[in-house]
Amino acid sequence: MLKDIKEKLITNADALIELLEEFGFEKITPRVSEIRCARDADGGGNNIQIRLTDNDGVMVTDYARGTHSDIIQFIMEQRGVDFRTVVGKIQKILGLSDDWARQKQLPLFGGFYNQIGRKNTEIEVKTYPESVLNQYDMTPNERWIKDGITIEAQRFYSVGYDVESQRIIFPIRSAETGNIMCVKGRRNYETNREEDPKYIYLIPGLMSQTLFNYSESYGDLYGNEVWVVESEKSAMVSYGFGVKNIIALGSHSLSEKQAQLILQLNPIRIIMALDEGLEFSATEENLKMLKSFSALRDIELWYWDTTLDPTIKGTKCGPCDNGAEYFEKVKGEQLKRWNCGEI
């Protein structure tokens, strides 16, 4: 849906101008093939350019600061607002609901011919208002502070506590709107009972249709090196030492939707850094999927080779779980570029 929204925005110059006005940009000048504007009333009117042709990603060139970023990332950085605020404003200006992309094209003959020889891959994703978090105590959790998730990180990711189930909670957000898709809970007590898993969904949702930390850190992810890890907790830990270009699958298996979302970030390279102890074949399947969706793009695919460090054998740790210093060691000594060969 995010890709579709951008394509719709770039073909509607009036909507693009309204968006710039909403976020306080000045001296907006529409031309045949571009829009020029200034950051504020004191800025030069030619400093910022948005091309209206061959620009499906709605890329913004800021000549004054020497940057080139997509419209969402640009507004987030310039105005200090979050992903959800920018996307929500775009949707409002364009008159789009969260599910417009699913409804925008009516299938021929009720979709009968679309079903021949193919699966129906359209999945409806339900989202919830921020008020669903009101039922939880949003005080930072001591257990996770000890685990390396700072108070600032817990506040950033809306970590809270469910008194009834005695679980630490955090929302999983849509990668395309930033709205809450589900709420996950981590046991805050010890038990050996198999029927009492460490993580459960207190509000259910489809994790395979999103990526944790995608909307939260979109500005740090777009056009950057993107790290892909298993657990949401790893992304929260890394936030504490200033690394935000990390997204979590919520499992060790990459879905097609998640692969598409990663590639929509226009990454310079992708690093698959799944937990220690996982068979490499699982990592390679994920890399193959990324390759299949990026066949016409020159994107470097890398992975964390945990066998290069025998000291972590059997720990099942992620690349961020042992702190900033160890993460730098992973970056400098334990990454390998994947040689895809033939798929």
GROMACS .gro file of C-alpha atoms in nm:
model
  343
    1MET     CA    1   0.000   0.000   0.000
    2LEU     CA    2   0.283   0.245   0.077
    3LYS     CA    3   0.416   0.214  -0.276
    4ASP     CA    4   0.067   0.276  -0.416
    5ILE     CA    5   0.019   0.584  -0.198
    6LYS     CA    6   0.345   0.734  -0.325
    7GLU     CA    7   0.249   0.667  -0.686
    8LYS     CA    8  -0.088   0.831  -0.631
    9LEU     CA    9   0.071   1.131  -0.461
   10ILE     CA   10   0.325   1.202  -0.737
   11THR     CA   11   0.047   1.213  -0.999
   12ASN     CA   12  -0.148   1.472  -0.800
   13ALA     CA   13   0.055   1.793  -0.783
   14ASP     CA   14  -0.219   1.976  -0.593
   15ALA     CA   15  -0.214   1.712  -0.321
   16LEU     CA   16   0.164   1.728  -0.303
   17ILE     CA   17   0.150   2.107  -0.265
   18GLU     CA   18  -0.115   2.074   0.008
   19LEU     CA   19   0.107   1.826   0.191
   20LEU     CA   20   0.402   2.067   0.183
   21GLU     CA   21   0.179   2.350   0.305
   22GLU     CA   22   0.045   2.134   0.590
   23PHE     CA   23   0.398   2.086   0.721
   24GLY     CA   24   0.497   2.450   0.692
   25PHE     CA   25   0.711   2.462   0.379
   26GLU     CA   26   0.718   2.803   0.212
   27LYS     CA   27   0.758   2.964  -0.131
   28ILE     CA   28   0.604   2.663  -0.305
   29THR     CA   29   0.633   2.700  -0.682
   30PRO     CA   30   0.472   2.441  -0.913
   31ARG     CA   31   0.629   2.400  -1.255
   32VAL     CA   32   0.559   2.167  -1.548
   33SER     CA   33   0.804   1.899  -1.441
   34GLU     CA   34   0.880   1.983  -1.078
   35ILE     CA   35   0.783   2.157  -0.756
   36ARG     CA   36   1.029   2.388  -0.582
   37CYS     CA   37   0.997   2.521  -0.228
   38ALA     CA   38   1.179   2.656   0.076
   39ARG     CA   39   1.218   2.501   0.420
   40ASP     CA   40   1.075   2.815   0.582
   41ALA     CA   41   1.011   3.183   0.512
   42ASP     CA   42   1.382   3.262   0.533
   43GLY     CA   43   1.492   2.984   0.297
   44GLY     CA   44   1.560   3.002  -0.075
   45GLY     CA   45   1.268   2.914  -0.297
   46ASN     CA   46   1.480   2.687  -0.517
   47ASN     CA   47   1.648   2.494  -0.234
   48ILE     CA   48   1.410   2.196  -0.236
   49GLN     CA   49   1.302   2.008  -0.549
   50ILE     CA   50   1.047   1.734  -0.613
   51ARG     CA   51   1.040   1.605  -0.971
   52LEU     CA   52   0.693   1.523  -1.104
   53THR     CA   53   0.811   1.277  -1.371
   54ASP     CA   54   1.000   0.948  -1.335
   55ASN     CA   55   0.974   0.980  -0.957
   56ASP     CA   56   0.740   0.708  -0.830
   57GLY     CA   57   0.926   0.704  -0.498
   58VAL     CA   58   0.849   1.076  -0.449
   59MET     CA   59   1.214   1.157  -0.385
   60VAL     CA   60   1.301   1.502  -0.252
   61THR     CA   61   1.632   1.673  -0.331
   62ASP     CA   62   1.744   1.927  -0.073
   63TYR     CA   63   2.019   2.121  -0.249
   64ALA     CA   64   2.091   2.340   0.052
   65ARG     CA   65   2.175   2.038   0.270
   66GLY     CA   66   2.289   1.797   0.003
   67THR     CA   67   2.034   1.526   0.080
   68HIS     CA   68   1.812   1.304  -0.136
   69SER     CA   69   1.532   1.122   0.047
   70ASP     CA   70   1.174   1.010  -0.002
   71ILE     CA   71   0.892   1.249   0.091
   72ILE     CA   72   0.798   1.065   0.412
   73GLN     CA   73   1.154   1.046   0.540
   74PHE     CA   74   1.212   1.409   0.440
   75ILE     CA   75   0.913   1.547   0.631
   76MET     CA   76   0.988   1.330   0.936
   77GLU     CA   77   1.343   1.464   0.954
   78GLN     CA   78   1.258   1.828   0.877
   79ARG     CA   79   0.957   1.860   1.105
   80GLY     CA   80   1.034   1.610   1.381
   81VAL     CA   81   0.713   1.413   1.331
   82ASP     CA   82   0.661   1.038   1.321
   83PHE     CA   83   0.580   0.807   1.031
   84ARG     CA   84   0.216   0.765   1.132
   85THR     CA   85   0.159   1.142   1.131
   86VAL     CA   86   0.300   1.188   0.779
   87VAL     CA   87   0.126   0.887   0.622
   88GLY     CA   88  -0.200   0.975   0.796
   89LYS     CA   89  -0.183   1.328   0.655
   90ILE     CA   90  -0.115   1.196   0.303
   91GLN     CA   91  -0.411   0.959   0.326
   92LYS     CA   92  -0.637   1.240   0.447
   93ILE     CA   93  -0.532   1.474   0.166
   94LEU     CA   94  -0.583   1.202  -0.095
   95GLY     CA   95  -0.911   1.090   0.065
   96LEU     CA   96  -0.787   0.736   0.124
   97SER     CA   97  -0.881   0.488   0.394
   98ASP     CA   98  -0.633   0.234   0.531
   99ASP     CA   99  -0.773  -0.036   0.303
  100TRP     CA  100  -0.809   0.169  -0.019
  101ALA     CA  101  -0.543  -0.034  -0.204
  102ARG     CA  102  -0.740  -0.352  -0.147
  103GLN     CA  103  -1.055  -0.194  -0.291
  104LYS     CA  104  -0.911   0.019  -0.571
  105GLN     CA  105  -0.938  -0.241  -0.850
  106LEU     CA  106  -1.250  -0.448  -0.906
  107PRO     CA  107  -1.167  -0.791  -1.052
  108LEU     CA  108  -1.308  -0.888  -1.390
  109PHE     CA  109  -1.614  -1.120  -1.369
  110GLY     CA  110  -1.598  -1.114  -0.990
  111GLY     CA  111  -1.241  -1.237  -0.989
  112PHE     CA  112  -1.321  -1.580  -1.133
  113TYR     CA  113  -1.033  -1.578  -1.381
  114ASN     CA  114  -0.794  -1.437  -1.122
  115GLN     CA  115  -0.831  -1.755  -0.920
  116ILE     CA  116  -0.735  -1.995  -1.198
  117GLY     CA  117  -0.390  -2.138  -1.138
  118ARG     CA  118  -0.300  -1.896  -0.858
  119LYS     CA  119  -0.359  -1.840  -0.490
  120ASN     CA  120  -0.555  -1.548  -0.355
  121THR     CA  121  -0.276  -1.372  -0.170
  122GLU     CA  122  -0.477  -1.068  -0.057
  123ILE     CA  123  -0.480  -1.061   0.322
  124GLU     CA  124  -0.693  -0.820   0.519
  125VAL     CA  125  -0.505  -0.659   0.806
  126LYS     CA  126  -0.699  -0.521   1.101
  127THR     CA  127  -0.563  -0.223   1.296
  128TYR     CA  128  -0.657  -0.069   1.630
  129PRO     CA  129  -0.662   0.286   1.775
  130GLU     CA  130  -0.390   0.398   2.016
  131SER     CA  131  -0.650   0.382   2.293
  132VAL     CA  132  -0.612   0.001   2.310
  133LEU     CA  133  -0.296   0.070   2.511
  134ASN     CA  134  -0.496   0.248   2.782
  135GLN     CA  135  -0.573  -0.086   2.947
  136TYR     CA  136  -0.205  -0.137   3.030
  137ASP     CA  137   0.031   0.018   3.283
  138MET     CA  138   0.282   0.208   3.069
  139THR     CA  139   0.554   0.228   3.335
  140PRO     CA  140   0.898   0.107   3.210
  141ASN     CA  141   0.977  -0.250   3.315
  142GLU     CA  142   1.273  -0.332   3.541
  143ARG     CA  143   1.333  -0.677   3.389
  144TRP     CA  144   1.388  -0.526   3.047
  145ILE     CA  145   1.605  -0.247   3.181
  146LYS     CA  146   1.835  -0.519   3.316
  147ASP     CA  147   1.821  -0.688   2.975
  148GLY     CA  148   1.954  -0.374   2.808
  149ILE     CA  149   1.631  -0.209   2.691
  150THR     CA  150   1.659   0.147   2.819
  151ILE     CA  151   1.376   0.353   2.965
  152GLU     CA  152   1.393   0.576   2.656
  153ALA     CA  153   1.360   0.273   2.427
  154GLN     CA  154   1.065   0.139   2.625
  155ARG     CA  155   0.888   0.472   2.594
  156PHE     CA  156   0.969   0.498   2.224
  157TYR     CA  157   0.820   0.153   2.154
  158SER     CA  158   0.525   0.200   2.396
  159VAL     CA  159   0.631  -0.086   2.623
  160GLY     CA  160   0.389  -0.143   2.909
  161TYR     CA  161   0.261  -0.407   3.148
  162ASP     CA  162  -0.053  -0.618   3.163
  163VAL     CA  163  -0.130  -0.676   3.532
  164GLU     CA  164  -0.386  -0.951   3.468
  165SER     CA  165  -0.156  -1.180   3.267
  166GLN     CA  166   0.167  -1.054   3.433
  167ARG     CA  167   0.326  -0.985   3.097
  168ILE     CA  168   0.538  -0.707   2.953
  169ILE     CA  169   0.354  -0.576   2.648
  170PHE     CA  170   0.445  -0.388   2.333
  171PRO     CA  171   0.246  -0.304   2.019
  172ILE     CA  172   0.328  -0.434   1.671
  173ARG     CA  173   0.256  -0.163   1.415
  174SER     CA  174   0.161  -0.170   1.049
  175ALA     CA  175   0.463  -0.104   0.828
  176GLU     CA  176   0.240   0.094   0.593
  177THR     CA  177   0.036   0.316   0.826
  178GLY     CA  178   0.205   0.297   1.168
  179ASN     CA  179  -0.124   0.193   1.328
  180ILE     CA  180  -0.133  -0.084   1.589
  181MET     CA  181  -0.188  -0.429   1.436
  182CYS     CA  182  -0.152  -0.643   1.748
  183VAL     CA  183  -0.012  -0.641   2.101
  184LYS     CA  184   0.247  -0.894   2.211
  185GLY     CA  185   0.310  -0.998   2.572
  186ARG     CA  186   0.626  -1.142   2.731
  187ARG     CA  187   0.599  -1.351   3.049
  188ASN     CA  188   0.732  -1.158   3.352
  189TYR     CA  189   0.773  -1.469   3.564
  190GLU     CA  190   0.957  -1.799   3.539
  191THR     CA  191   0.787  -2.130   3.471
  192ASN     CA  192   0.866  -2.470   3.321
  193ARG     CA  193   0.515  -2.530   3.195
  194GLU     CA  194   0.514  -2.585   2.820
  195GLU     CA  195   0.156  -2.460   2.796
  196ASP     CA  196   0.270  -2.121   2.927
  197PRO     CA  197   0.485  -1.982   2.643
  198LYS     CA  198   0.725  -1.693   2.690
  199TYR     CA  199   0.549  -1.480   2.425
  200ILE     CA  200   0.181  -1.465   2.334
  201TYR     CA  201  -0.043  -1.218   2.148
  202LEU     CA  202  -0.276  -1.043   2.393
  203ILE     CA  203  -0.438  -0.873   2.094
  204PRO     CA  204  -0.394  -1.104   1.792
  205GLY     CA  205  -0.268  -0.997   1.451
  206LEU     CA  206  -0.071  -1.101   1.144
  207MET     CA  207   0.299  -1.046   1.213
  208SER     CA  208   0.386  -1.188   0.870
  209GLN     CA  209   0.229  -0.878   0.714
  210THR     CA  210   0.453  -0.625   0.885
  211LEU     CA  211   0.798  -0.572   1.035
  212PHE     CA  212   0.875  -0.448   1.383
  213ASN     CA  213   1.048  -0.107   1.389
  214TYR     CA  214   0.963  -0.038   1.024
  215SER     CA  215   0.727   0.254   1.077
  216GLU     CA  216   0.893   0.358   1.405
  217SER     CA  217   1.237   0.407   1.243
  218TYR     CA  218   1.144   0.463   0.877
  219GLY     CA  219   1.360   0.775   0.859
  220ASP     CA  220   1.669   0.577   0.963
  221LEU     CA  221   1.588   0.279   0.741
  222TYR     CA  222   1.503   0.433   0.404
  223GLY     CA  223   1.798   0.434   0.163
  224ASN     CA  224   2.026   0.292   0.430
  225GLU     CA  225   2.184  -0.040   0.521
  226VAL     CA  226   1.902  -0.254   0.664
  227TRP     CA  227   1.960  -0.520   0.930
  228VAL     CA  228   1.701  -0.798   0.960
  229VAL     CA  229   1.681  -0.977   1.296
  230GLU     CA  230   1.442  -1.225   1.452
  231SER     CA  231   1.316  -1.072   1.774
  232GLU     CA  232   1.154  -0.739   1.843
  233LYS     CA  233   1.355  -0.727   2.164
  234SER     CA  234   1.683  -0.709   1.965
  235ALA     CA  235   1.562  -0.395   1.786
  236MET     CA  236   1.467  -0.240   2.120
  237VAL     CA  237   1.810  -0.316   2.267
  238SER     CA  238   1.990  -0.162   1.968
  239TYR     CA  239   1.785   0.157   2.005
  240GLY     CA  240   1.962   0.209   2.338
  241PHE     CA  241   2.303   0.229   2.172
  242GLY     CA  242   2.189   0.441   1.881
  243VAL     CA  243   2.141   0.180   1.607
  244LYS     CA  244   1.795   0.220   1.453
  245ASN     CA  245   1.829   0.072   1.103
  246ILE     CA  246   1.713  -0.269   1.228
  247ILE     CA  247   1.382  -0.445   1.162
  248ALA     CA  248   1.252  -0.764   1.323
  249LEU     CA  249   1.060  -1.047   1.159
  250GLY     CA  250   0.907  -1.179   1.480
  251SER     CA  251   1.028  -1.526   1.371
  252HIS     CA  252   1.311  -1.674   1.162
  253SER     CA  253   1.106  -1.700   0.843
  254LEU     CA  254   1.064  -1.413   0.596
  255SER     CA  255   0.722  -1.384   0.430
  256GLU     CA  256   0.668  -1.252   0.078
  257LYS     CA  257   0.500  -0.942   0.218
  258GLN     CA  258   0.795  -0.875   0.449
  259ALA     CA  259   1.038  -0.914   0.159
  260GLN     CA  260   0.843  -0.659  -0.045
  261LEU     CA  261   0.836  -0.416   0.248
  262ILE     CA  262   1.214  -0.441   0.294
  263LEU     CA  263   1.279  -0.369  -0.072
  264GLN     CA  264   1.044  -0.069  -0.062
  265LEU     CA  265   1.299   0.088   0.174
  266ASN     CA  266   1.537   0.117  -0.122
  267PRO     CA  267   1.822  -0.029   0.088
  268ILE     CA  268   2.187  -0.003  -0.014
  269ARG     CA  269   2.241  -0.350   0.131
  270ILE     CA  270   2.048  -0.600   0.343
  271ILE     CA  271   2.204  -0.798   0.628
  272MET     CA  272   2.018  -1.109   0.743
  273ALA     CA  273   2.127  -1.146   1.107
  274LEU     CA  274   1.919  -1.422   1.260
  275ASP     CA  275   1.981  -1.576   1.602
  276GLU     CA  276   2.274  -1.802   1.680
  277GLY     CA  277   2.193  -2.171   1.649
  278LEU     CA  278   1.964  -2.143   1.348
  279GLU     CA  279   2.056  -2.366   1.054
  280PHE     CA  280   2.207  -2.165   0.768
  281SER     CA  281   1.954  -2.319   0.530
  282ALA     CA  282   1.683  -2.111   0.699
  283THR     CA  283   1.882  -1.791   0.650
  284GLU     CA  284   1.953  -1.884   0.289
  285GLU     CA  285   1.584  -1.939   0.214
  286ASN     CA  286   1.520  -1.583   0.330
  287LEU     CA  287   1.806  -1.451   0.116
  288LYS     CA  288   1.672  -1.638  -0.187
  289MET     CA  289   1.332  -1.478  -0.139
  290LEU     CA  290   1.485  -1.131  -0.120
  291LYS     CA  291   1.684  -1.205  -0.434
  292SER     CA  292   1.377  -1.324  -0.620
  293PHE     CA  293   1.195  -0.998  -0.544
  294SER     CA  294   1.496  -0.783  -0.639
  295ALA     CA  295   1.606  -0.958  -0.959
  296LEU     CA  296   1.635  -0.630  -1.152
  297ARG     CA  297   1.810  -0.439  -0.874
  298ASP     CA  298   2.171  -0.446  -0.765
  299ILE     CA  299   2.133  -0.491  -0.390
  300GLU     CA  300   2.405  -0.651  -0.177
  301LEU     CA  301   2.280  -0.937   0.040
  302TRP     CA  302   2.485  -1.025   0.350
  303TYR     CA  303   2.439  -1.251   0.651
  304TRP     CA  304   2.577  -1.293   1.002
  305ASP     CA  305   2.792  -1.606   1.020
  306THR     CA  306   2.761  -1.696   1.388
  307THR     CA  307   3.004  -1.988   1.348
  308LEU     CA  308   3.290  -1.736   1.329
  309ASP     CA  309   3.255  -1.680   1.705
  310PRO     CA  310   3.266  -2.008   1.903
  311THR     CA  311   3.216  -1.818   2.232
  312ILE     CA  312   2.846  -1.765   2.157
  313LYS     CA  313   2.770  -2.124   2.056
  314GLY     CA  314   2.449  -2.244   2.218
  315THR     CA  315   2.345  -1.899   2.341
  316LYS     CA  316   2.076  -1.842   2.073
  317CYS     CA  317   2.160  -1.473   2.095
  318GLY     CA  318   2.092  -1.208   1.834
  319PRO     CA  319   2.357  -0.967   1.701
  320CYS     CA  320   2.243  -0.685   1.930
  321ASP     CA  321   2.185  -0.883   2.249
  322ASN     CA  322   2.539  -0.851   2.386
  323GLY     CA  323   2.566  -0.473   2.369
  324ALA     CA  324   2.710  -0.205   2.144
  325GLU     CA  325   3.070  -0.326   2.154
  326TYR     CA  326   2.979  -0.678   2.047
  327PHE     CA  327   2.751  -0.544   1.772
  328GLU     CA  328   3.050  -0.352   1.632
  329LYS     CA  329   3.247  -0.677   1.640
  330VAL     CA  330   2.970  -0.849   1.442
  331LYS     CA  331   2.977  -0.569   1.185
  332GLY     CA  332   3.353  -0.572   1.150
  333GLU     CA  333   3.441  -0.941   1.173
  334GLN     CA  334   3.142  -1.175   1.133
  335LEU     CA  335   2.951  -1.073   0.820
  336LYS     CA  336   2.969  -1.257   0.489
  337ARG     CA  337   2.833  -1.157   0.153
  338TRP     CA  338   2.594  -1.413   0.013
  339ASN     CA  339   2.690  -1.560  -0.324
  340CYS     CA  340   2.345  -1.640  -0.457
  341GLY     CA  341   2.439  -1.840  -0.765
  342GLU     CA  342   2.133  -1.974  -0.942
  343ILE     CA  343   1.799  -1.984  -0.766
   0.00000   0.00000   0.00000
